PDB file of C-alpha atoms in Angstrom:
ATOM      1  CA  UNK A  67     108.412  84.446 128.593  1.00  0.00           C
ATOM      2  CA  UNK A  68     109.341  85.786 131.884  1.00  0.00           C
ATOM      3  CA  UNK A  69     112.994  85.612 130.934  1.00  0.00           C
ATOM      4  CA  UNK A  70     112.277  87.565 127.773  1.00  0.00           C
ATOM      5  CA  UNK A  71     110.400  90.207 129.475  1.00  0.00           C
ATOM      6  CA  UNK A  72     113.213  90.919 131.911  1.00  0.00           C
ATOM      7  CA  UNK A  73     115.508  91.090 128.997  1.00  0.00           C
ATOM      8  CA  UNK A  74     113.364  93.471 127.294  1.00  0.00           C
ATOM      9  CA  UNK A  75     112.945  95.673 130.401  1.00  0.00           C
ATOM     10  CA  UNK A  76     116.527  95.547 131.042  1.00  0.00           C
ATOM     11  CA  UNK A  77     117.210  96.861 127.613  1.00  0.00           C
ATOM     12  CA  UNK A  78     114.700  99.609 127.774  1.00  0.00           C
ATOM     13  CA  UNK A  79     116.391 100.823 131.176  1.00  0.00           C
ATOM     14  CA  UNK A  80     119.759 100.840 129.638  1.00  0.00           C
ATOM     15  CA  UNK A  81     118.372 102.906 126.736  1.00  0.00           C
ATOM     16  CA  UNK A  82     117.029 105.272 129.270  1.00  0.00           C
ATOM     17  CA  UNK A  83     120.359 105.628 131.239  1.00  0.00           C
ATOM     18  CA  UNK A  84     122.510 105.867 128.283  1.00  0.00           C
ATOM     19  CA  UNK A  85     120.545 108.805 126.468  1.00  0.00           C
ATOM     20  CA  UNK A  86     119.653 110.769 129.381  1.00  0.00           C
ATOM     21  CA  UNK A  87     122.643 113.209 128.242  1.00  0.00           C
ATOM     22  CA  UNK A  88     120.831 114.244 125.061  1.00  0.00           C
ATOM     23  CA  UNK A  89     120.725 117.750 124.647  1.00  0.00           C
ATOM     24  CA  UNK A  90     117.428 119.213 125.177  1.00  0.00           C
ATOM     25  CA  UNK A  91     115.986 115.638 125.649  1.00  0.00           C
ATOM     26  CA  UNK A  92     113.772 116.827 128.770  1.00  0.00           C
ATOM     27  CA  UNK A  93     110.050 116.869 127.733  1.00  0.00           C
ATOM     28  CA  UNK A  94     106.653 116.758 128.952  1.00  0.00           C
ATOM     29  CA  UNK A  95     105.418 114.508 126.741  1.00  0.00           C
ATOM     30  CA  UNK A  96     103.098 111.870 128.476  1.00  0.00           C
ATOM     31  CA  UNK A  97     100.143 109.644 127.986  1.00  0.00           C
ATOM     32  CA  UNK A  98      97.386 108.971 130.640  1.00  0.00           C
ATOM     33  CA  UNK A  99      94.601 106.553 129.726  1.00  0.00           C
ATOM     34  CA  UNK A 100      95.734 106.749 125.905  1.00  0.00           C
ATOM     35  CA  UNK A 101      95.216 110.463 125.934  1.00  0.00           C
ATOM     36  CA  UNK A 102      98.046 112.751 125.289  1.00  0.00           C
ATOM     37  CA  UNK A 103      98.516 115.549 127.966  1.00  0.00           C
ATOM     38  CA  UNK A 104     100.515 118.554 128.701  1.00  0.00           C
ATOM     39  CA  UNK A 105     102.616 118.839 125.870  1.00  0.00           C
ATOM     40  CA  UNK A 106     105.024 121.504 125.287  1.00  0.00           C
ATOM     41  CA  UNK A 107     107.562 121.181 122.358  1.00  0.00           C
ATOM     42  CA  UNK A 108     110.327 123.306 121.172  1.00  0.00           C
ATOM     43  CA  UNK A 109     109.929 124.266 117.545  1.00  0.00           C
ATOM     44  CA  UNK A 110     113.174 123.664 116.569  1.00  0.00           C
ATOM     45  CA  UNK A 111     114.555 120.874 118.726  1.00  0.00           C
ATOM     46  CA  UNK A 112     111.846 118.415 117.575  1.00  0.00           C
ATOM     47  CA  UNK A 113     114.278 115.557 116.894  1.00  0.00           C
ATOM     48  CA  UNK A 114     115.474 115.696 120.529  1.00  0.00           C
ATOM     49  CA  UNK A 115     112.049 114.874 121.443  1.00  0.00           C
ATOM     50  CA  UNK A 116     111.695 112.121 119.115  1.00  0.00           C
ATOM     51  CA  UNK A 117     115.061 110.593 120.589  1.00  0.00           C
ATOM     52  CA  UNK A 118     114.021 110.793 124.157  1.00  0.00           C
ATOM     53  CA  UNK A 119     114.254 107.568 125.983  1.00  0.00           C
ATOM     54  CA  UNK A 120     110.609 107.511 126.965  1.00  0.00           C
ATOM     55  CA  UNK A 121     109.678 107.987 123.400  1.00  0.00           C
ATOM     56  CA  UNK A 122     112.041 105.310 121.655  1.00  0.00           C
ATOM     57  CA  UNK A 123     110.786 102.986 124.323  1.00  0.00           C
ATOM     58  CA  UNK A 124     107.256 103.481 123.453  1.00  0.00           C
ATOM     59  CA  UNK A 125     108.056 103.292 119.657  1.00  0.00           C
ATOM     60  CA  UNK A 126     110.046  99.744 120.433  1.00  0.00           C
ATOM     61  CA  UNK A 127     107.074  98.113 122.354  1.00  0.00           C
ATOM     62  CA  UNK A 128     104.736  99.478 119.801  1.00  0.00           C
ATOM     63  CA  UNK A 129     106.438  97.899 116.922  1.00  0.00           C
ATOM     64  CA  UNK A 130     107.135  94.793 118.683  1.00  0.00           C
ATOM     65  CA  UNK A 131     103.487  94.541 119.670  1.00  0.00           C
ATOM     66  CA  UNK A 132     102.259  95.182 116.149  1.00  0.00           C
ATOM     67  CA  UNK A 133     104.557  92.246 114.746  1.00  0.00           C
ATOM     68  CA  UNK A 134     104.191  92.146 111.073  1.00  0.00           C
ATOM     69  CA  UNK A 135     106.411  90.755 108.463  1.00  0.00           C
ATOM     70  CA  UNK A 136     110.230  91.832 107.675  1.00  0.00           C
ATOM     71  CA  UNK A 137     111.120  94.242 104.813  1.00  0.00           C
ATOM     72  CA  UNK A 138     113.610  93.907 102.203  1.00  0.00           C
ATOM     73  CA  UNK A 139     116.421  93.103 104.747  1.00  0.00           C
ATOM     74  CA  UNK A 140     114.363  90.094 106.041  1.00  0.00           C
ATOM     75  CA  UNK A 141     114.866  91.067 109.497  1.00  0.00           C
ATOM     76  CA  UNK A 142     111.897  89.906 111.762  1.00  0.00           C
ATOM     77  CA  UNK A 143     110.300  91.974 114.652  1.00  0.00           C
ATOM     78  CA  UNK A 144     111.946  89.234 117.093  1.00  0.00           C
ATOM     79  CA  UNK A 145     115.413  90.480 115.857  1.00  0.00           C
ATOM     80  CA  UNK A 146     114.920  94.189 116.771  1.00  0.00           C
ATOM     81  CA  UNK A 147     115.882  93.828 120.310  1.00  0.00           C
ATOM     82  CA  UNK A 148     119.378  92.031 119.515  1.00  0.00           C
ATOM     83  CA  UNK A 149     119.863  94.407 116.834  1.00  0.00           C
ATOM     84  CA  UNK A 150     119.257  97.664 118.862  1.00  0.00           C
ATOM     85  CA  UNK A 151     121.770  96.163 121.507  1.00  0.00           C
ATOM     86  CA  UNK A 152     124.351  96.017 119.028  1.00  0.00           C
ATOM     87  CA  UNK A 153     123.577  99.175 116.709  1.00  0.00           C
ATOM     88  CA  UNK A 154     121.316 101.687 118.917  1.00  0.00           C
ATOM     89  CA  UNK A 155     124.249 104.072 119.338  1.00  0.00           C
ATOM     90  CA  UNK A 156     125.160 104.103 115.760  1.00  0.00           C
ATOM     91  CA  UNK A 157     121.236 104.509 114.652  1.00  0.00           C
ATOM     92  CA  UNK A 158     120.770 107.600 116.965  1.00  0.00           C
ATOM     93  CA  UNK A 159     124.099 108.972 116.142  1.00  0.00           C
ATOM     94  CA  UNK A 160     122.982 108.807 112.281  1.00  0.00           C
ATOM     95  CA  UNK A 161     119.441 110.204 112.872  1.00  0.00           C
ATOM     96  CA  UNK A 162     121.069 113.179 115.096  1.00  0.00           C
ATOM     97  CA  UNK A 163     123.636 114.198 112.279  1.00  0.00           C
ATOM     98  CA  UNK A 164     121.454 113.439 109.441  1.00  0.00           C
ATOM     99  CA  UNK A 165     123.239 110.683 107.966  1.00  0.00           C
ATOM    100  CA  UNK A 166     120.353 107.959 108.329  1.00  0.00           C
ATOM    101  CA  UNK A 167     119.159 106.620 105.023  1.00  0.00           C
ATOM    102  CA  UNK A 168     115.742 104.654 105.273  1.00  0.00           C
ATOM    103  CA  UNK A 169     115.490 101.378 103.068  1.00  0.00           C
ATOM    104  CA  UNK A 170     113.256 100.996 100.214  1.00  0.00           C
ATOM    105  CA  UNK A 171     109.613  99.452 101.196  1.00  0.00           C
ATOM    106  CA  UNK A 172     109.002  96.009 100.039  1.00  0.00           C
ATOM    107  CA  UNK A 173     105.911  96.099  97.941  1.00  0.00           C
ATOM    108  CA  UNK A 174     103.439  93.149  98.147  1.00  0.00           C
ATOM    109  CA  UNK A 175      99.918  92.862  96.805  1.00  0.00           C
ATOM    110  CA  UNK A 176      97.158  91.917  98.965  1.00  0.00           C
ATOM    111  CA  UNK A 177      93.952  90.408  97.271  1.00  0.00           C
ATOM    112  CA  UNK A 178      90.705  92.337  97.586  1.00  0.00           C
ATOM    113  CA  UNK A 179      87.057  91.016  97.519  1.00  0.00           C
ATOM    114  CA  UNK A 180      86.426  92.222  94.084  1.00  0.00           C
ATOM    115  CA  UNK A 181      89.151  90.294  92.854  1.00  0.00           C
ATOM    116  CA  UNK A 182      91.738  93.191  92.251  1.00  0.00           C
ATOM    117  CA  UNK A 183      94.577  93.708  94.351  1.00  0.00           C
ATOM    118  CA  UNK A 184      95.714  96.313  96.880  1.00  0.00           C
ATOM    119  CA  UNK A 185      99.572  97.242  97.184  1.00  0.00           C
ATOM    120  CA  UNK A 186     100.812  97.321 100.327  1.00  0.00           C
ATOM    121  CA  UNK A 187     104.197  98.362 101.401  1.00  0.00           C
ATOM    122  CA  UNK A 188     106.266  96.694 104.221  1.00  0.00           C
ATOM    123  CA  UNK A 189     109.390  98.881 105.708  1.00  0.00           C
ATOM    124  CA  UNK A 190     111.946  97.373 107.392  1.00  0.00           C
ATOM    125  CA  UNK A 191     111.813  96.625 111.286  1.00  0.00           C
ATOM    126  CA  UNK A 192     114.132  99.327 111.946  1.00  0.00           C
ATOM    127  CA  UNK A 193     112.365 101.862 109.545  1.00  0.00           C
ATOM    128  CA  UNK A 194     108.905 101.194 111.282  1.00  0.00           C
ATOM    129  CA  UNK A 195     110.656 101.737 114.574  1.00  0.00           C
ATOM    130  CA  UNK A 196     111.987 105.195 113.616  1.00  0.00           C
ATOM    131  CA  UNK A 197     108.910 106.005 111.813  1.00  0.00           C
ATOM    132  CA  UNK A 198     106.727 104.917 115.043  1.00  0.00           C
ATOM    133  CA  UNK A 199     109.346 107.380 117.051  1.00  0.00           C
ATOM    134  CA  UNK A 200     108.528 109.950 114.657  1.00  0.00           C
ATOM    135  CA  UNK A 201     104.935 109.693 114.346  1.00  0.00           C
ATOM    136  CA  UNK A 202     104.282 109.558 118.295  1.00  0.00           C
ATOM    137  CA  UNK A 203     105.576 113.059 118.556  1.00  0.00           C
ATOM    138  CA  UNK A 204     104.043 114.530 115.209  1.00  0.00           C
ATOM    139  CA  UNK A 205     100.715 113.068 116.536  1.00  0.00           C
ATOM    140  CA  UNK A 206     101.186 115.093 119.780  1.00  0.00           C
ATOM    141  CA  UNK A 207     101.886 118.236 117.941  1.00  0.00           C
ATOM    142  CA  UNK A 208      99.011 117.756 115.218  1.00  0.00           C
ATOM    143  CA  UNK A 209      96.201 116.486 117.241  1.00  0.00           C
ATOM    144  CA  UNK A 210      95.172 119.889 118.391  1.00  0.00           C
ATOM    145  CA  UNK A 211      95.071 120.986 115.068  1.00  0.00           C
ATOM    146  CA  UNK A 212      93.011 118.356 113.377  1.00  0.00           C
ATOM    147  CA  UNK A 213      89.268 118.825 112.776  1.00  0.00           C
ATOM    148  CA  UNK A 214      86.586 117.544 114.989  1.00  0.00           C
ATOM    149  CA  UNK A 215      84.792 116.226 111.952  1.00  0.00           C
ATOM    150  CA  UNK A 216      88.113 113.837 111.061  1.00  0.00           C
ATOM    151  CA  UNK A 217      88.296 110.421 112.633  1.00  0.00           C
ATOM    152  CA  UNK A 218      90.471 108.175 110.737  1.00  0.00           C
ATOM    153  CA  UNK A 219      93.705 106.793 112.123  1.00  0.00           C
ATOM    154  CA  UNK A 220      93.414 109.121 115.206  1.00  0.00           C
ATOM    155  CA  UNK A 221      93.685 108.265 119.019  1.00  0.00           C
ATOM    156  CA  UNK A 222      90.383 107.488 120.740  1.00  0.00           C
ATOM    157  CA  UNK A 223      88.386 107.882 117.356  1.00  0.00           C
ATOM    158  CA  UNK A 224      86.747 105.133 115.164  1.00  0.00           C
ATOM    159  CA  UNK A 225      84.728 104.491 111.892  1.00  0.00           C
ATOM    160  CA  UNK A 226      81.619 104.071 114.002  1.00  0.00           C
ATOM    161  CA  UNK A 227      82.395 107.498 115.601  1.00  0.00           C
ATOM    162  CA  UNK A 228      82.324 108.927 111.958  1.00  0.00           C
ATOM    163  CA  UNK A 229      79.083 107.087 111.068  1.00  0.00           C
ATOM    164  CA  UNK A 230      77.400 108.639 114.274  1.00  0.00           C
ATOM    165  CA  UNK A 231      78.609 112.175 113.075  1.00  0.00           C
ATOM    166  CA  UNK A 232      77.221 111.564 109.497  1.00  0.00           C
ATOM    167  CA  UNK A 233      73.898 110.529 111.276  1.00  0.00           C
ATOM    168  CA  UNK A 234      73.907 113.737 113.550  1.00  0.00           C
ATOM    169  CA  UNK A 235      74.078 115.945 110.478  1.00  0.00           C
ATOM    170  CA  UNK A 236      71.430 114.011 108.583  1.00  0.00           C
ATOM    171  CA  UNK A 237      69.161 114.491 111.667  1.00  0.00           C
ATOM    172  CA  UNK A 238      69.993 118.224 111.711  1.00  0.00           C
ATOM    173  CA  UNK A 239      68.592 118.456 108.029  1.00  0.00           C
ATOM    174  CA  UNK A 240      71.777 117.917 105.902  1.00  0.00           C
ATOM    175  CA  UNK A 241      70.463 114.928 103.980  1.00  0.00           C
ATOM    176  CA  UNK A 242      72.335 115.592 100.652  1.00  0.00           C
ATOM    177  CA  UNK A 243      75.899 114.686  99.994  1.00  0.00           C
ATOM    178  CA  UNK A 244      78.984 115.160  98.049  1.00  0.00           C
ATOM    179  CA  UNK A 245      80.576 111.545  98.140  1.00  0.00           C
ATOM    180  CA  UNK A 246      84.240 112.640  97.482  1.00  0.00           C
ATOM    181  CA  UNK A 247      86.789 110.167  95.898  1.00  0.00           C
ATOM    182  CA  UNK A 248      90.461 111.059  95.779  1.00  0.00           C
ATOM    183  CA  UNK A 249      91.952 108.959  92.718  1.00  0.00           C
ATOM    184  CA  UNK A 250      94.872 106.871  94.413  1.00  0.00           C
ATOM    185  CA  UNK A 251      95.285 109.000  97.280  1.00  0.00           C
ATOM    186  CA  UNK A 252      98.092 107.519  99.275  1.00  0.00           C
ATOM    187  CA  UNK A 253     100.099 107.064  96.070  1.00  0.00           C
ATOM    188  CA  UNK A 254      99.772 110.479  94.451  1.00  0.00           C
ATOM    189  CA  UNK A 255     100.255 112.919  97.542  1.00  0.00           C
ATOM    190  CA  UNK A 256     102.429 115.550  96.056  1.00  0.00           C
ATOM    191  CA  UNK A 257     105.981 115.582  97.967  1.00  0.00           C
ATOM    192  CA  UNK A 258     106.661 119.367  97.645  1.00  0.00           C
ATOM    193  CA  UNK A 259     103.128 120.401  98.776  1.00  0.00           C
ATOM    194  CA  UNK A 260     103.401 117.807 101.629  1.00  0.00           C
ATOM    195  CA  UNK A 261     106.861 119.346 102.544  1.00  0.00           C
ATOM    196  CA  UNK A 262     105.387 122.750 102.425  1.00  0.00           C
ATOM    197  CA  UNK A 263     102.460 121.866 104.538  1.00  0.00           C
ATOM    198  CA  UNK A 264     104.794 120.199 107.301  1.00  0.00           C
ATOM    199  CA  UNK A 265     107.244 122.741 107.359  1.00  0.00           C
ATOM    200  CA  UNK A 266     104.394 125.286 108.396  1.00  0.00           C
ATOM    201  CA  UNK A 267     104.396 123.541 111.620  1.00  0.00           C
ATOM    202  CA  UNK A 268     107.579 121.445 112.162  1.00  0.00           C
ATOM    203  CA  UNK A 269     110.252 123.992 112.281  1.00  0.00           C
ATOM    204  CA  UNK A 270     113.070 121.489 112.880  1.00  0.00           C
ATOM    205  CA  UNK A 271     114.603 121.144 109.538  1.00  0.00           C
ATOM    206  CA  UNK A 272     116.415 117.743 110.680  1.00  0.00           C
ATOM    207  CA  UNK A 273     112.840 116.093 111.142  1.00  0.00           C
ATOM    208  CA  UNK A 274     111.398 117.533 107.876  1.00  0.00           C
ATOM    209  CA  UNK A 275     114.559 116.319 106.072  1.00  0.00           C
ATOM    210  CA  UNK A 276     114.268 112.724 107.609  1.00  0.00           C
ATOM    211  CA  UNK A 277     110.556 112.454 106.629  1.00  0.00           C
ATOM    212  CA  UNK A 278     111.445 113.631 103.165  1.00  0.00           C
ATOM    213  CA  UNK A 279     113.904 110.853 102.993  1.00  0.00           C
ATOM    214  CA  UNK A 280     111.054 108.324 103.934  1.00  0.00           C
ATOM    215  CA  UNK A 281     108.994 109.734 100.992  1.00  0.00           C
ATOM    216  CA  UNK A 282     111.881 109.584  98.631  1.00  0.00           C
ATOM    217  CA  UNK A 283     113.167 106.011  99.847  1.00  0.00           C
ATOM    218  CA  UNK A 284     111.353 104.089  96.924  1.00  0.00           C
ATOM    219  CA  UNK A 285     109.797 100.487  96.625  1.00  0.00           C
ATOM    220  CA  UNK A 286     111.337  97.151  96.117  1.00  0.00           C
ATOM    221  CA  UNK A 287     108.989  94.953  93.990  1.00  0.00           C
ATOM    222  CA  UNK A 288     110.600  91.551  93.652  1.00  0.00           C
ATOM    223  CA  UNK A 289     114.051  92.202  92.354  1.00  0.00           C
ATOM    224  CA  UNK A 290     112.912  95.532  90.712  1.00  0.00           C
ATOM    225  CA  UNK A 291     113.474  99.031  92.517  1.00  0.00           C
ATOM    226  CA  UNK A 292     111.002 101.768  91.861  1.00  0.00           C
ATOM    227  CA  UNK A 293     111.457 105.438  92.682  1.00  0.00           C
ATOM    228  CA  UNK A 294     108.724 107.046  94.662  1.00  0.00           C
ATOM    229  CA  UNK A 295     108.311 110.668  92.989  1.00  0.00           C
ATOM    230  CA  UNK A 296     105.007 111.128  94.802  1.00  0.00           C
ATOM    231  CA  UNK A 297     103.026 109.361  97.533  1.00  0.00           C
ATOM    232  CA  UNK A 298     103.348 108.440 101.007  1.00  0.00           C
ATOM    233  CA  UNK A 299     105.314 105.237 102.485  1.00  0.00           C
ATOM    234  CA  UNK A 300     102.214 102.760 103.005  1.00  0.00           C
ATOM    235  CA  UNK A 301     102.290 100.261 105.518  1.00  0.00           C
ATOM    236  CA  UNK A 302     104.427 102.256 107.804  1.00  0.00           C
ATOM    237  CA  UNK A 303     103.398 104.291 111.140  1.00  0.00           C
ATOM    238  CA  UNK A 304     103.757 107.499 109.411  1.00  0.00           C
ATOM    239  CA  UNK A 305     101.544 106.768 106.177  1.00  0.00           C
ATOM    240  CA  UNK A 306      98.202 107.537 108.092  1.00  0.00           C
ATOM    241  CA  UNK A 307      99.566 110.606 109.873  1.00  0.00           C
ATOM    242  CA  UNK A 308     101.054 112.006 106.781  1.00  0.00           C
ATOM    243  CA  UNK A 309      97.925 111.529 104.966  1.00  0.00           C
ATOM    244  CA  UNK A 310      95.668 113.397 107.518  1.00  0.00           C
ATOM    245  CA  UNK A 311      98.372 116.242 107.764  1.00  0.00           C
ATOM    246  CA  UNK A 312      97.853 116.770 104.195  1.00  0.00           C
ATOM    247  CA  UNK A 313      94.093 116.208 104.158  1.00  0.00           C
ATOM    248  CA  UNK A 314      93.748 118.647 107.140  1.00  0.00           C
ATOM    249  CA  UNK A 315      94.308 121.360 104.484  1.00  0.00           C
ATOM    250  CA  UNK A 316      91.139 120.256 103.166  1.00  0.00           C
ATOM    251  CA  UNK A 317      89.299 120.135 106.503  1.00  0.00           C
ATOM    252  CA  UNK A 318      90.367 123.806 107.163  1.00  0.00           C
ATOM    253  CA  UNK A 319      89.135 124.805 103.933  1.00  0.00           C
ATOM    254  CA  UNK A 320      85.699 122.999 104.403  1.00  0.00           C
ATOM    255  CA  UNK A 321      85.522 124.462 107.754  1.00  0.00           C
ATOM    256  CA  UNK A 322      86.372 127.864 106.224  1.00  0.00           C
ATOM    257  CA  UNK A 323      83.557 127.608 103.973  1.00  0.00           C
ATOM    258  CA  UNK A 324      81.034 126.674 106.727  1.00  0.00           C
ATOM    259  CA  UNK A 325      80.373 123.205 105.360  1.00  0.00           C
ATOM    260  CA  UNK A 326      79.492 120.068 107.299  1.00  0.00           C
ATOM    261  CA  UNK A 327      81.599 117.011 106.356  1.00  0.00           C
ATOM    262  CA  UNK A 328      82.763 113.889 107.915  1.00  0.00           C
ATOM    263  CA  UNK A 329      86.261 112.423 106.935  1.00  0.00           C
ATOM    264  CA  UNK A 330      87.648 109.129 107.546  1.00  0.00           C
ATOM    265  CA  UNK A 331      91.323 109.107 106.105  1.00  0.00           C
ATOM    266  CA  UNK A 332      90.576 109.836 102.284  1.00  0.00           C
ATOM    267  CA  UNK A 333      87.067 108.821 102.606  1.00  0.00           C
ATOM    268  CA  UNK A 334      85.062 112.205 102.867  1.00  0.00           C
ATOM    269  CA  UNK A 335      81.285 112.927 102.689  1.00  0.00           C
ATOM    270  CA  UNK A 336      80.124 116.619 102.658  1.00  0.00           C
ATOM    271  CA  UNK A 337      76.915 117.177 103.667  1.00  0.00           C
ATOM    272  CA  UNK A 338      74.463 119.901 102.696  1.00  0.00           C
ATOM    273  CA  UNK A 339      70.860 120.450 102.429  1.00  0.00           C
ATOM    274  CA  UNK A 340      69.811 120.545  98.944  1.00  0.00           C
ATOM    275  CA  UNK A 341      70.476 118.667  95.540  1.00  0.00           C
ATOM    276  CA  UNK A 342      71.700 122.221  94.039  1.00  0.00           C
ATOM    277  CA  UNK A 343      74.174 123.016  97.049  1.00  0.00           C
ATOM    278  CA  UNK A 344      75.662 119.584  96.584  1.00  0.00           C
ATOM    279  CA  UNK A 345      76.490 119.967  92.754  1.00  0.00           C
ATOM    280  CA  UNK A 346      77.872 123.543  93.667  1.00  0.00           C
ATOM    281  CA  UNK A 347      79.994 122.282  96.387  1.00  0.00           C
ATOM    282  CA  UNK A 348      81.248 119.195  94.085  1.00  0.00           C
ATOM    283  CA  UNK A 349      82.537 121.786  91.575  1.00  0.00           C
ATOM    284  CA  UNK A 350      84.160 124.234  93.777  1.00  0.00           C
ATOM    285  CA  UNK A 351      85.831 121.910  96.195  1.00  0.00           C
ATOM    286  CA  UNK A 352      87.192 119.853  93.236  1.00  0.00           C
ATOM    287  CA  UNK A 353      88.945 122.828  91.920  1.00  0.00           C
ATOM    288  CA  UNK A 354      90.418 123.550  95.114  1.00  0.00           C
ATOM    289  CA  UNK A 355      91.567 120.154  95.862  1.00  0.00           C
ATOM    290  CA  UNK A 356      93.500 119.946  92.417  1.00  0.00           C
ATOM    291  CA  UNK A 357      94.563 123.435  92.234  1.00  0.00           C
ATOM    292  CA  UNK A 358      95.735 124.000  95.860  1.00  0.00           C
ATOM    293  CA  UNK A 359      96.284 120.611  97.205  1.00  0.00           C
ATOM    294  CA  UNK A 360      97.627 119.126  93.805  1.00  0.00           C
ATOM    295  CA  UNK A 361      95.663 116.003  94.368  1.00  0.00           C
ATOM    296  CA  UNK A 362      93.445 114.239  91.636  1.00  0.00           C
ATOM    297  CA  UNK A 363      89.784 113.961  92.122  1.00  0.00           C
ATOM    298  CA  UNK A 364      88.101 110.841  90.876  1.00  0.00           C
ATOM    299  CA  UNK A 365      85.230 112.453  88.666  1.00  0.00           C
ATOM    300  CA  UNK A 366      83.603 109.192  88.024  1.00  0.00           C
ATOM    301  CA  UNK A 367      83.489 108.160  91.475  1.00  0.00           C
ATOM    302  CA  UNK A 368      82.622 111.574  92.923  1.00  0.00           C
ATOM    303  CA  UNK A 369      79.134 111.817  93.171  1.00  0.00           C
ATOM    304  CA  UNK A 370      76.040 113.887  94.563  1.00  0.00           C
ATOM    305  CA  UNK A 371      72.723 112.583  95.717  1.00  0.00           C
ATOM    306  CA  UNK A 372      70.624 111.817  98.536  1.00  0.00           C
ATOM    307  CA  UNK A 373      72.285 110.322 102.003  1.00  0.00           C
ATOM    308  CA  UNK A 374      69.604 107.769 101.968  1.00  0.00           C
ATOM    309  CA  UNK A 375      70.811 104.595 100.644  1.00  0.00           C
ATOM    310  CA  UNK A 376      74.399 106.135 100.674  1.00  0.00           C
ATOM    311  CA  UNK A 377      77.115 103.700 101.501  1.00  0.00           C
ATOM    312  CA  UNK A 378      80.074 105.185 103.778  1.00  0.00           C
ATOM    313  CA  UNK A 379      82.591 103.249 105.486  1.00  0.00           C
ATOM    314  CA  UNK A 380      80.696 100.016 104.716  1.00  0.00           C
ATOM    315  CA  UNK A 381      77.316 101.232 106.053  1.00  0.00           C
ATOM    316  CA  UNK A 382      74.433 102.483 104.358  1.00  0.00           C
ATOM    317  CA  UNK A 383      72.008 105.354 105.573  1.00  0.00           C
ATOM    318  CA  UNK A 384      68.264 104.958 105.660  1.00  0.00           C
ATOM    319  CA  UNK A 385      67.458 108.370 107.073  1.00  0.00           C
TER     320      UNK A 385
END
């Protein structure tokens, strides 16, 4: 174990020394007690920040720490270090010149409690490494933009925080709700709309292009390849963040209307004071979601009613 740790440390040190010459690689990205601090990013040189030694080192450690199964190339997490020793220069070069092509995602089915199955995508280990490096920088950029009422897949926030926020709104008199359900959200995100939203903040076209390649990488189901004309690559580090970036548009619209809400990924409760207000909000916000965000609202599962007895994130409210 000690020998392995020293080997990894020496690799990380070599990556740091060998990549210090990257143009524009200096950055003030940092973390203190798991909090991002004092971030200053050049709008048009984001790729350089993604490829900084410190960012790649953190991505490597995160992927190894998360472990998980291999993708379609059968490479396991333990093989990432020797692969990077041999191919890291080639990988960075391809990313810099826009020549990198992500692999299709291996699709597996996970059994659910109700007897149905949930599809899960498993990117290759190298793609998880690259996605993690992208996600770390995008998180720094987008965290200040995200709503205080959004809790899913964000640093320092949890489902319990979301539940406490719902209770706070209920205690303030918002005891009716719209329980919003988006049909197959992660599989139905419109790529063109997501790229449009991304491009409003991410001004480095190389990064937008790389993300677009991940969106279009497709899935491998057994021996069969399927294209992915819509949706985000589930199972990889980018998926939750891209989902939040798209639904941040919904958050901003709800805030613009002065509505109280709590969102955890694609689970969203909109809190109002009366049943009539709930019906009115349900109709208007459903139109916004389908016409502006190009997402599909599940009409059968999007319901209004009293918060009392409502189940959200596995818990029921009795207020």
